Every structure is written in C-alpha cells, then in structure tokens.
C-alpha cells in the first residue's frame, strides 16, 4: 500500500514510520477483518521519496503526479530537470523529452517508439551482456538459500556497476525481498566482492554486520543465521 507524507530530509534516510505501518495494517484489516493483523506480522516495509512539482495543494494527495520538464537557460547545451512523473508514464516522458531537446537543437525526429512493445525483463538465469548469454548448468553452485547461481552473481558484479554489499543485495539481486535471506548468503556475496576487488577482506565482517543492521532498521527485514 502507499501513504502520502511530506518529507524534507535526505531521501536515503526515509523509512516507513510506525504511524504509516499502522495505517496500512488497519487498511488491510478493514478489507479482511478475519486476519486481525498487527505490526508484528509485517515482514518487510519499504519507503521511497517521490519528487513532485511544487504545488500549494492543501494535502500531499492533491499534488499532481504528472511530470514536469524545467529548462536550464544558463547551459550552453540543452539541459532539463525532470520533476515528478510515474513509471506508467515513462514512455510519454521520453517522447516529450526527446521532442523538446530535438526542437531546441533544430533537429527533426526520425524515429518513434510508440509502436515498439515493452518486453519483460530478461530472466535472471539467462543474463545477456555484451552479446553473450549465461545459461548456468543445473548443478552449478548457488547462493545459499536461493536459486541464483554464483556465476550470475559474479556477472552482475562485473557488469552492473556494483560498488557495495547493500547495493548488490537491495538493487542488483533484489534479495531484499527474499523470504529467507541468511547470513551465509550475505557472507558469500561479500566474498564475491572481495574476489572482484570491491571489498577488503579485513572489512568483510563489518560490511555484513552493517547490511544486517540496515535491513533491520530501514526495512524491518530479518536475516536468518
């Protein structure tokens, strides 16, 4: 579910507040009263900050979710800031942005993607990079407690600009949503970062412990032993 609360601090510090969690749990209980859920039943919570165009609307929910393109008149090359918008309008935003930039450059539009289908993401087990495809063998070693081959994790570290352990877990491998994430899995991933020269061996335990603490405080996520 979603809530609308104004937020003025660093977006990286945004977390779901107890009040927001209580609101969402109450909303579910209203629809399914027999569940009788409490905050203890929340396995994972997630909060993000959406930048919206300035508005004097009385409530956050009344602020438009449409995107806004703000030109920077002091740049030698065309530069625009994109404010607001939604994932469902990504194509119209791209079309509008291309149109504005081409117009400012005095160039015609020579292609259009409006009829091009948006395909599903490649399966994790058939990762394509630089014209090659990795199709792990059935007996290939897996990350502990997952169906992710170690070869795929290595390829993601090499090809997706991974810099830190939390980045690898939360965004690249999406293990934030794994129902039974373990310390063993985190340790394996830390070893892969060490292997890739992205983490010092002496810092491994501290990095793993920092991720465990972050998952707990930021997302209410428990890591199994």
XYZ file of N, CA and C in Angstrom:
675
model
N 0.831 -1.191 0.000
C 0.000 0.000 0.000
C 0.866 1.241 0.000
N 0.260 2.391 -0.157
C 1.023 3.632 -0.192
C 0.429 4.658 0.767
N 1.293 5.537 1.221
C 0.858 6.659 2.046
C 1.462 7.921 1.447
N 0.956 9.070 1.855
C 1.452 10.360 1.371
C 1.813 11.228 2.564
N 3.112 11.359 2.804
C 3.588 12.202 3.893
C 4.686 13.118 3.365
N 4.609 14.427 3.641
C 5.701 15.325 3.210
C 7.023 14.896 3.838
N 8.125 15.030 3.090
C 9.439 14.621 3.588
C 10.470 15.624 3.121
N 11.247 16.164 4.043
C 12.181 17.237 3.722
C 13.644 16.840 3.887
N 13.922 15.674 4.453
C 15.308 15.285 4.760
C 15.956 14.574 3.577
N 17.146 14.033 3.797
C 17.863 13.264 2.780
C 17.005 12.050 2.398
N 16.690 11.864 1.112
C 15.831 10.725 0.709
C 16.362 9.371 1.144
N 17.691 9.232 1.282
C 18.250 7.941 1.673
C 17.904 7.577 3.110
N 17.417 8.543 3.903
C 17.075 8.274 5.296
C 15.589 7.981 5.475
N 14.832 7.993 4.396
C 13.385 7.782 4.510
C 13.074 6.340 4.894
N 12.274 6.167 5.919
C 11.801 4.839 6.328
C 10.309 4.937 6.632
N 9.639 3.800 6.547
C 8.218 3.765 6.892
C 8.067 3.979 8.394
N 7.289 4.969 8.778
C 7.103 5.263 10.196
C 6.097 4.300 10.811
N 6.090 4.232 12.117
C 5.138 3.347 12.800
C 3.702 3.759 12.489
N 3.481 5.068 12.391
C 2.137 5.534 12.056
C 1.689 5.078 10.678
N 2.609 5.114 9.710
C 2.276 4.662 8.362
C 2.008 3.166 8.338
N 2.828 2.409 9.069
C 2.612 0.964 9.116
C 1.275 0.630 9.768
N 0.941 1.345 10.830
C -0.344 1.112 11.494
C -1.506 1.423 10.545
N -1.363 2.486 9.767
C -2.390 2.859 8.795
C -2.596 1.751 7.768
N -1.488 1.203 7.247
C -1.579 0.178 6.221
C -2.139 -1.126 6.784
N -1.697 -1.498 7.982
C -2.228 -2.712 8.605
C -3.729 -2.563 8.864
N -4.142 -1.382 9.326
C -5.566 -1.135 9.568
C -6.365 -1.207 8.271
N -5.771 -0.725 7.172
C -6.460 -0.776 5.881
C -6.685 -2.221 5.442
N -5.687 -3.074 5.654
C -5.836 -4.486 5.292
C -6.882 -5.151 6.188
N -6.840 -4.846 7.487
C -7.810 -5.448 8.412
C -9.243 -5.007 8.109
N -9.370 -3.805 7.547
C -10.704 -3.338 7.192
C -11.278 -4.151 6.028
N -10.408 -4.516 5.103
C -10.842 -5.311 3.952
C -10.964 -6.787 4.327
N -10.039 -7.272 5.150
C -10.044 -8.683 5.567
C -10.065 -8.753 7.098
N -11.191 -8.480 7.719
C -11.257 -8.391 9.183
C -10.888 -9.678 9.908
N -11.047 -10.817 9.265
C -10.729 -12.081 9.934
C -9.227 -12.284 10.127
N -8.396 -11.536 9.393
C -6.950 -11.695 9.519
C -6.424 -11.190 10.851
N -6.995 -10.082 11.345
C -6.572 -9.494 12.624
C -5.047 -9.297 12.675
N -4.512 -8.662 11.624
C -3.072 -8.431 11.551
C -2.609 -7.377 12.556
N -1.364 -7.484 12.970
C -0.729 -6.476 13.820
C 0.615 -6.099 13.183
N 1.301 -5.125 13.772
C 2.606 -4.724 13.251
C 3.612 -5.871 13.284
N 3.421 -6.837 14.200
C 4.338 -7.966 14.281
C 4.259 -8.861 13.046
N 3.182 -8.728 12.288
C 3.020 -9.549 11.087
C 3.693 -8.938 9.864
N 4.214 -7.736 9.984
C 4.879 -7.083 8.848
C 6.259 -7.705 8.660
N 6.478 -8.333 7.518
C 7.750 -8.998 7.239
C 8.756 -8.052 6.609
N 8.255 -7.052 5.882
C 9.133 -6.113 5.192
C 8.378 -4.820 4.940
N 9.016 -3.699 5.170
C 8.415 -2.424 4.799
C 9.421 -1.619 3.989
N 8.903 -0.751 3.155
C 9.754 -0.014 2.215
C 9.190 1.390 2.059
N 10.061 2.377 2.073
C 9.633 3.760 1.893
C 10.512 4.432 0.854
N 9.896 5.189 -0.015
C 10.642 5.944 -1.012
C 10.127 7.366 -1.082
N 10.946 8.254 -1.628
C 10.578 9.659 -1.734
C 10.366 10.002 -3.202
N 9.213 10.533 -3.507
C 8.909 10.929 -4.885
C 8.966 12.450 -5.003
N 9.840 12.979 -5.865
C 9.860 14.430 -6.074
C 8.672 14.848 -6.928
N 7.921 15.809 -6.467
C 6.740 16.290 -7.184
C 6.886 17.769 -7.527
N 6.269 18.195 -8.610
C 6.279 19.633 -8.927
C 5.700 20.435 -7.775
N 6.250 21.632 -7.572
C 5.747 22.463 -6.473
C 4.265 22.758 -6.666
N 3.536 22.711 -5.553
C 2.108 22.973 -5.585
C 1.685 23.528 -4.234
N 0.645 24.372 -4.245
C 0.105 24.879 -2.982
C -1.123 24.075 -2.576
N -1.196 22.828 -3.042
C -2.319 21.955 -2.706
C -2.425 21.793 -1.193
N -3.639 21.631 -0.723
C -3.883 21.552 0.714
C -3.342 20.259 1.319
N -3.310 19.173 0.558
C -2.843 17.882 1.063
C -1.858 17.274 0.066
N -0.943 16.417 0.549
C 0.007 15.770 -0.376
C -0.685 14.981 -1.480
N -1.812 14.346 -1.144
C -2.519 13.549 -2.129
C -3.088 14.370 -3.272
N -3.233 15.677 -3.058
C -3.804 16.540 -4.095
C -2.757 17.083 -5.066
N -1.470 16.849 -4.764
C -0.404 17.315 -5.653
C -0.364 16.439 -6.901
N -0.242 17.053 -8.055
C -0.228 16.307 -9.314
C 0.958 15.355 -9.378
N 0.712 14.158 -9.919
C 1.782 13.184 -10.131
C 2.338 13.279 -11.552
N 1.872 14.212 -12.348
C 2.374 14.369 -13.701
C 3.811 14.889 -13.676
N 4.565 14.576 -14.725
C 5.950 15.037 -14.764
C 6.020 16.488 -15.258
N 7.143 17.104 -14.955
C 7.364 18.497 -15.329
C 8.795 18.629 -15.835
N 8.974 19.246 -16.992
C 10.303 19.475 -17.542
C 10.689 20.933 -17.331
N 11.723 21.139 -16.540
C 12.168 22.503 -16.228
C 13.468 22.797 -16.971
N 13.462 23.734 -17.940
C 14.695 24.031 -18.692
C 15.673 24.851 -17.869
N 16.959 24.616 -18.117
C 18.008 25.430 -17.510
C 18.527 26.376 -18.582
N 18.174 27.642 -18.514
C 18.518 28.587 -19.598
C 19.980 28.991 -19.612
N 20.746 28.624 -18.579
C 22.129 29.091 -18.487
C 23.151 28.071 -18.979
N 22.695 26.985 -19.584
C 23.615 25.965 -20.088
C 23.858 26.139 -21.583
N 25.094 25.926 -21.991
C 25.410 26.024 -23.416
C 24.706 24.931 -24.201
N 24.651 23.732 -23.627
C 23.923 22.620 -24.239
C 22.555 22.497 -23.579
N 21.573 21.978 -24.286
C 20.229 21.842 -23.690
C 20.264 20.984 -22.427
N 19.695 21.491 -21.364
C 19.624 20.739 -20.113
C 18.274 20.983 -19.474
N 17.614 19.891 -19.104
C 16.314 19.975 -18.458
C 16.327 19.130 -17.190
N 15.627 19.595 -16.190
C 15.408 18.802 -14.986
C 14.020 18.179 -15.082
N 13.947 16.876 -14.841
C 12.669 16.165 -14.867
C 12.166 16.059 -13.440
N 11.002 16.582 -13.175
C 10.424 16.582 -11.832
C 9.111 15.809 -11.877
N 8.935 14.930 -10.895
C 7.682 14.174 -10.832
C 7.655 13.035 -11.828
N 6.438 12.628 -12.196
C 6.282 11.532 -13.141
C 6.057 10.205 -12.458
N 5.642 9.212 -13.258
C 5.361 7.879 -12.745
C 5.935 6.860 -13.723
N 6.151 5.654 -13.230
C 6.650 4.589 -14.089
C 5.712 4.350 -15.269
N 4.417 4.463 -15.032
C 3.444 4.192 -16.091
C 3.468 5.243 -17.196
N 4.128 6.374 -16.958
C 4.215 7.418 -17.987
C 5.632 7.561 -18.530
N 6.471 6.531 -18.328
C 7.881 6.639 -18.734
C 8.011 6.864 -20.235
N 7.132 6.232 -21.026
C 7.260 6.368 -22.475
C 6.837 7.762 -22.935
N 5.756 8.286 -22.394
C 5.332 9.623 -22.792
C 6.350 10.663 -22.337
N 6.966 10.451 -21.177
C 8.010 11.362 -20.715
C 9.199 11.338 -21.668
N 9.623 10.142 -22.080
C 10.749 10.034 -23.004
C 10.427 10.711 -24.335
N 9.202 10.536 -24.812
C 8.788 11.154 -26.075
C 8.799 12.670 -25.969
N 8.283 13.181 -24.872
C 8.251 14.633 -24.675
C 9.665 15.189 -24.531
N 10.517 14.476 -23.775
C 11.888 14.944 -23.574
C 12.644 14.977 -24.895
N 12.519 13.911 -25.687
C 13.200 13.874 -26.988
C 12.698 14.994 -27.891
N 11.399 15.224 -27.877
C 10.837 16.279 -28.705
C 11.365 17.647 -28.338
N 11.450 17.920 -27.046
C 11.933 19.223 -26.589
C 13.405 19.425 -26.956
N 14.220 18.408 -26.712
C 15.653 18.528 -26.981
C 15.903 18.677 -28.487
N 15.229 17.848 -29.287
C 15.417 17.933 -30.738
C 14.977 19.295 -31.268
N 13.885 19.813 -30.730
C 13.399 21.124 -31.153
C 14.422 22.193 -30.835
N 15.013 22.131 -29.637
C 15.997 23.134 -29.245
C 17.270 23.015 -30.084
N 17.596 21.789 -30.523
C 18.778 21.595 -31.358
C 18.495 21.843 -32.831
N 17.216 22.029 -33.168
C 16.859 22.253 -34.557
C 16.964 21.002 -35.406
N 16.742 19.848 -34.781
C 16.839 18.567 -35.483
C 15.463 17.923 -35.603
N 15.206 17.179 -36.665
C 13.905 16.517 -36.822
C 13.863 15.204 -36.043
N 12.684 14.784 -35.712
C 12.501 13.458 -35.114
C 12.494 12.437 -36.252
N 13.381 11.458 -36.188
C 13.481 10.480 -37.281
C 13.046 9.081 -36.853
N 12.672 8.923 -35.585
C 12.232 7.607 -35.115
C 11.200 7.793 -34.021
N 10.405 6.763 -33.802
C 9.348 6.813 -32.798
C 9.184 5.424 -32.201
N 9.066 5.349 -30.906
C 8.957 4.041 -30.246
C 7.539 3.725 -29.786
N 6.561 4.530 -30.225
C 5.192 4.354 -29.727
C 4.609 2.990 -30.064
N 5.076 2.381 -31.162
C 4.561 1.070 -31.549
C 5.484 -0.075 -31.114
N 6.572 0.267 -30.466
C 7.516 -0.768 -30.045
C 7.060 -1.368 -28.713
N 6.892 -2.682 -28.635
C 6.425 -3.285 -27.371
C 7.476 -3.180 -26.277
N 7.022 -2.997 -25.051
C 7.915 -3.018 -23.894
C 7.969 -4.453 -23.412
N 9.101 -5.114 -23.601
C 9.218 -6.530 -23.281
C 9.530 -6.728 -21.804
N 9.318 -7.951 -21.347
C 9.639 -8.285 -19.970
C 11.149 -8.320 -19.793
N 11.564 -8.161 -18.539
C 12.990 -8.197 -18.231
C 13.533 -9.595 -18.498
N 14.788 -9.647 -18.914
C 15.413 -10.946 -19.128
C 15.410 -11.734 -17.829
N 15.155 -13.046 -17.884
C 15.239 -13.870 -16.679
C 16.631 -13.788 -16.075
N 16.698 -13.854 -14.739
C 17.983 -13.737 -14.056
C 18.940 -14.840 -14.486
N 18.402 -15.989 -14.857
C 19.250 -17.123 -15.189
C 19.653 -17.141 -16.659
N 19.284 -16.118 -17.437
C 19.730 -16.010 -18.824
C 20.198 -14.592 -19.052
N 21.191 -14.192 -18.279
C 21.676 -12.815 -18.279
C 22.473 -12.544 -19.548
N 22.059 -11.546 -20.310
C 22.753 -11.213 -21.548
C 23.544 -9.928 -21.356
N 24.825 -9.995 -21.632
C 25.664 -8.806 -21.579
C 26.670 -8.870 -22.710
N 26.860 -7.734 -23.353
C 27.867 -7.605 -24.418
C 27.753 -8.717 -25.450
N 26.511 -9.063 -25.811
C 26.307 -10.041 -26.865
C 26.456 -11.482 -26.438
N 26.708 -11.739 -25.148
C 26.850 -13.118 -24.680
C 25.695 -13.474 -23.769
N 25.456 -14.754 -23.614
C 24.384 -15.232 -22.756
C 24.932 -16.243 -21.763
N 24.579 -16.073 -20.501
C 24.970 -17.034 -19.482
C 23.764 -17.907 -19.189
N 23.876 -19.187 -19.430
C 22.833 -20.143 -19.080
C 23.439 -21.161 -18.126
N 23.334 -20.921 -16.819
C 24.017 -21.767 -15.846
C 23.568 -23.223 -15.953
N 24.507 -24.137 -15.747
C 24.181 -25.551 -15.732
C 23.375 -25.878 -14.486
N 22.538 -26.928 -14.550
C 21.665 -27.261 -13.416
C 22.413 -27.499 -12.113
N 23.657 -28.038 -12.184
C 24.394 -28.378 -10.974
C 25.354 -27.278 -10.542
N 25.264 -26.125 -11.146
C 26.159 -25.033 -10.783
C 25.896 -24.569 -9.358
N 26.940 -24.243 -8.581
C 26.751 -23.801 -7.193
C 25.840 -22.575 -7.116
N 24.989 -22.568 -6.097
C 24.024 -21.487 -5.911
C 24.368 -20.684 -4.665
N 23.898 -19.445 -4.643
C 23.950 -18.673 -3.412
C 23.092 -19.366 -2.361
N 23.578 -19.420 -1.141
C 22.898 -20.156 -0.077
C 21.450 -19.720 0.076
N 20.541 -20.708 0.035
C 19.128 -20.426 0.259
C 18.411 -19.797 -0.908
N 19.053 -19.697 -2.072
C 18.438 -19.076 -3.247
C 18.581 -19.994 -4.462
N 17.973 -19.587 -5.558
C 18.137 -20.282 -6.826
C 19.038 -19.473 -7.773
N 19.843 -18.583 -7.204
C 20.721 -17.733 -8.006
C 22.109 -18.353 -8.099
N 22.535 -18.762 -9.285
C 23.889 -19.328 -9.440
C 24.961 -18.289 -9.108
N 26.064 -18.784 -8.559
C 27.170 -17.887 -8.246
C 27.690 -17.191 -9.505
N 27.621 -17.883 -10.649
C 28.094 -17.282 -11.894
C 27.285 -16.047 -12.261
N 25.986 -16.085 -12.001
C 25.132 -14.932 -12.295
C 25.487 -13.778 -11.364
N 25.693 -14.074 -10.070
C 26.077 -13.026 -9.130
C 27.399 -12.388 -9.543
N 28.343 -13.209 -9.977
C 29.633 -12.667 -10.429
C 29.448 -11.764 -11.646
N 28.626 -12.208 -12.589
C 28.416 -11.428 -13.803
C 27.754 -10.087 -13.489
N 26.819 -10.092 -12.547
C 26.149 -8.846 -12.148
C 27.146 -7.901 -11.491
N 28.029 -8.436 -10.660
C 29.047 -7.601 -10.025
C 29.951 -6.975 -11.082
N 30.318 -7.757 -12.101
C 31.206 -7.248 -13.141
C 30.511 -6.263 -14.079
N 29.248 -6.519 -14.389
C 28.597 -5.760 -15.456
C 27.573 -4.731 -15.059
N 27.236 -4.633 -13.753
C 26.177 -3.702 -13.365
C 26.651 -2.656 -12.357
N 27.936 -2.338 -12.393
C 28.479 -1.221 -11.595
C 28.184 -1.350 -10.101
N 28.264 -2.560 -9.592
C 28.084 -2.765 -8.153
C 29.249 -2.113 -7.416
N 28.949 -1.435 -6.320
C 30.007 -0.787 -5.542
C 30.045 -1.266 -4.092
N 28.883 -1.624 -3.533
C 28.835 -2.003 -2.122
C 27.921 -3.207 -1.936
N 28.037 -3.851 -0.771
C 27.262 -5.050 -0.473
C 25.766 -4.751 -0.425
N 25.385 -3.625 0.182
C 23.956 -3.315 0.255
C 23.373 -3.036 -1.139
N 24.168 -2.423 -2.003
C 23.739 -2.174 -3.378
C 23.472 -3.499 -4.093
N 24.361 -4.463 -3.919
C 24.213 -5.774 -4.548
C 22.964 -6.482 -4.052
N 22.688 -6.395 -2.765
C 21.553 -7.114 -2.167
C 20.222 -6.444 -2.468
N 20.180 -5.131 -2.316
C 18.899 -4.426 -2.427
C 18.465 -4.189 -3.865
N 19.408 -3.844 -4.743
C 19.021 -3.403 -6.083
C 19.424 -4.363 -7.198
N 20.623 -4.922 -7.137
C 21.093 -5.750 -8.250
C 20.482 -7.150 -8.212
N 20.505 -7.794 -7.047
C 19.958 -9.143 -6.927
C 18.558 -9.160 -6.322
N 18.084 -8.028 -5.840
C 16.738 -7.899 -5.271
C 16.495 -8.886 -4.122
N 17.566 -9.223 -3.388
C 17.425 -10.164 -2.274
C 16.738 -9.532 -1.070
N 16.534 -8.240 -1.139
C 15.756 -7.583 -0.095
C 14.405 -8.264 0.075
N 13.857 -8.795 -1.016
C 12.521 -9.397 -0.985
C 12.555 -10.910 -0.797
N 13.731 -11.481 -0.601
C 13.810 -12.930 -0.407
C 13.208 -13.288 0.948
N 12.325 -14.291 0.991
C 11.636 -14.598 2.254
C 12.533 -15.156 3.345
N 13.704 -15.703 2.978
C 14.570 -16.303 3.996
C 16.029 -15.987 3.710
N 16.345 -14.716 3.713
C 17.714 -14.279 3.478
C 18.576 -14.669 4.681
N 19.749 -15.254 4.426
C 20.590 -15.770 5.507
C 21.930 -15.056 5.588
N 22.555 -15.164 6.762
C 23.895 -14.616 6.953
C 24.899 -15.317 6.045
N 24.681 -16.617 5.802
C 25.571 -17.364 4.920
C 25.564 -16.781 3.511
N 24.375 -16.415 3.034
C 24.252 -15.801 1.715
C 24.974 -14.459 1.674
N 24.794 -13.650 2.703
C 25.477 -12.353 2.756
C 26.989 -12.534 2.764
N 27.457 -13.544 3.498
C 28.891 -13.818 3.566
C 29.429 -14.235 2.201
N 28.660 -15.066 1.469
C 29.066 -15.461 0.125
C 29.188 -14.251 -0.800
N 28.212 -13.365 -0.729
C 28.232 -12.182 -1.592
C 29.398 -11.268 -1.236
N 29.695 -11.160 0.055
C 30.854 -10.359 0.473
C 32.137 -10.960 -0.092
N 32.231 -12.299 -0.104
C 33.406 -12.961 -0.665
C 33.541 -12.662 -2.162
N 32.407 -12.605 -2.864
C 32.454 -12.294 -4.298
C 32.927 -10.862 -4.532
N 32.538 -9.954 -3.650
C 33.013 -8.568 -3.766
C 34.513 -8.486 -3.481
N 34.977 -9.276 -2.527
C 36.418 -9.335 -2.241
C 37.159 -9.879 -3.453
N 36.599 -10.942 -4.033
C 37.186 -11.546 -5.234
C 37.296 -10.538 -6.377
N 36.290 -9.631 -6.465
C 36.272 -8.634 -7.542
C 37.069 -7.385 -7.198
N 37.676 -7.344 -6.006
C 38.477 -6.197 -5.613
C 37.650 -5.001 -5.166
N 36.381 -5.231 -4.799
C 35.490 -4.145 -4.396
C 35.321 -4.052 -2.877
N 35.898 -5.007 -2.159
C 35.792 -5.016 -0.698
C 37.073 -5.624 -0.140
N 37.634 -4.980 0.872
C 38.838 -5.509 1.511
C 38.454 -6.670 2.423
N 39.260 -7.722 2.427
C 38.958 -8.900 3.234
C 38.811 -8.541 4.711
N 39.617 -7.601 5.170
C 39.565 -7.209 6.583
C 38.264 -6.500 6.941
N 37.553 -6.010 5.928
C 36.315 -5.273 6.173
C 35.063 -6.125 5.973
N 35.241 -7.422 5.690
C 34.106 -8.285 5.367
C 33.075 -8.349 6.493
N 33.518 -8.687 7.702
C 32.561 -8.836 8.810
C 31.817 -7.538 9.095
N 32.538 -6.430 9.045
C 31.900 -5.141 9.301
C 30.865 -4.841 8.228
N 31.169 -5.171 6.968
C 30.228 -4.914 5.873
C 28.974 -5.760 6.024
N 29.147 -7.035 6.361
C 27.992 -7.930 6.543
C 27.133 -7.455 7.707
N 27.758 -7.117 8.828
C 27.012 -6.655 10.001
C 26.281 -5.345 9.714
N 26.911 -4.461 8.925
C 26.277 -3.187 8.584
C 25.029 -3.429 7.730
N 25.110 -4.386 6.805
C 23.950 -4.703 5.971
C 22.829 -5.298 6.810
N 23.159 -6.195 7.719
C 22.143 -6.795 8.592
C 21.434 -5.710 9.399
N 22.210 -4.765 9.931
C 21.620 -3.673 10.717
C 20.767 -2.773 9.839
N 21.242 -2.482 8.624
C 20.479 -1.623 7.714
C 19.160 -2.282 7.315
N 19.201 -3.558 6.987
C 17.980 -4.261 6.601
C 16.957 -4.232 7.741
N 17.442 -4.350 8.976
C 16.540 -4.355 10.130
C 15.927 -2.982 10.385
N 16.763 -1.951 10.367
C 16.274 -0.617 10.725
C 15.556 0.074 9.574
N 16.017 -0.184 8.342
C 15.478 0.529 7.189
C 14.250 -0.152 6.594
N 14.223 -1.486 6.678
C 13.154 -2.228 6.018
C 12.415 -3.207 6.929
N 12.826 -3.291 8.182
C 12.198 -4.261 9.072
C 12.464 -5.694 8.633
N 13.574 -5.910 7.927
C 13.904 -7.207 7.356
C 14.811 -7.992 8.299
N 14.397 -9.220 8.609
C 15.173 -10.079 9.482
C 16.036 -11.027 8.649
N 17.307 -11.154 9.029
C 18.223 -12.064 8.345
C 18.434 -13.280 9.228
N 18.214 -14.477 8.650
C 18.380 -15.721 9.390
C 19.851 -16.089 9.514
N 20.157 -16.880 10.526
C 21.538 -17.348 10.728
C 21.879 -18.441 9.715
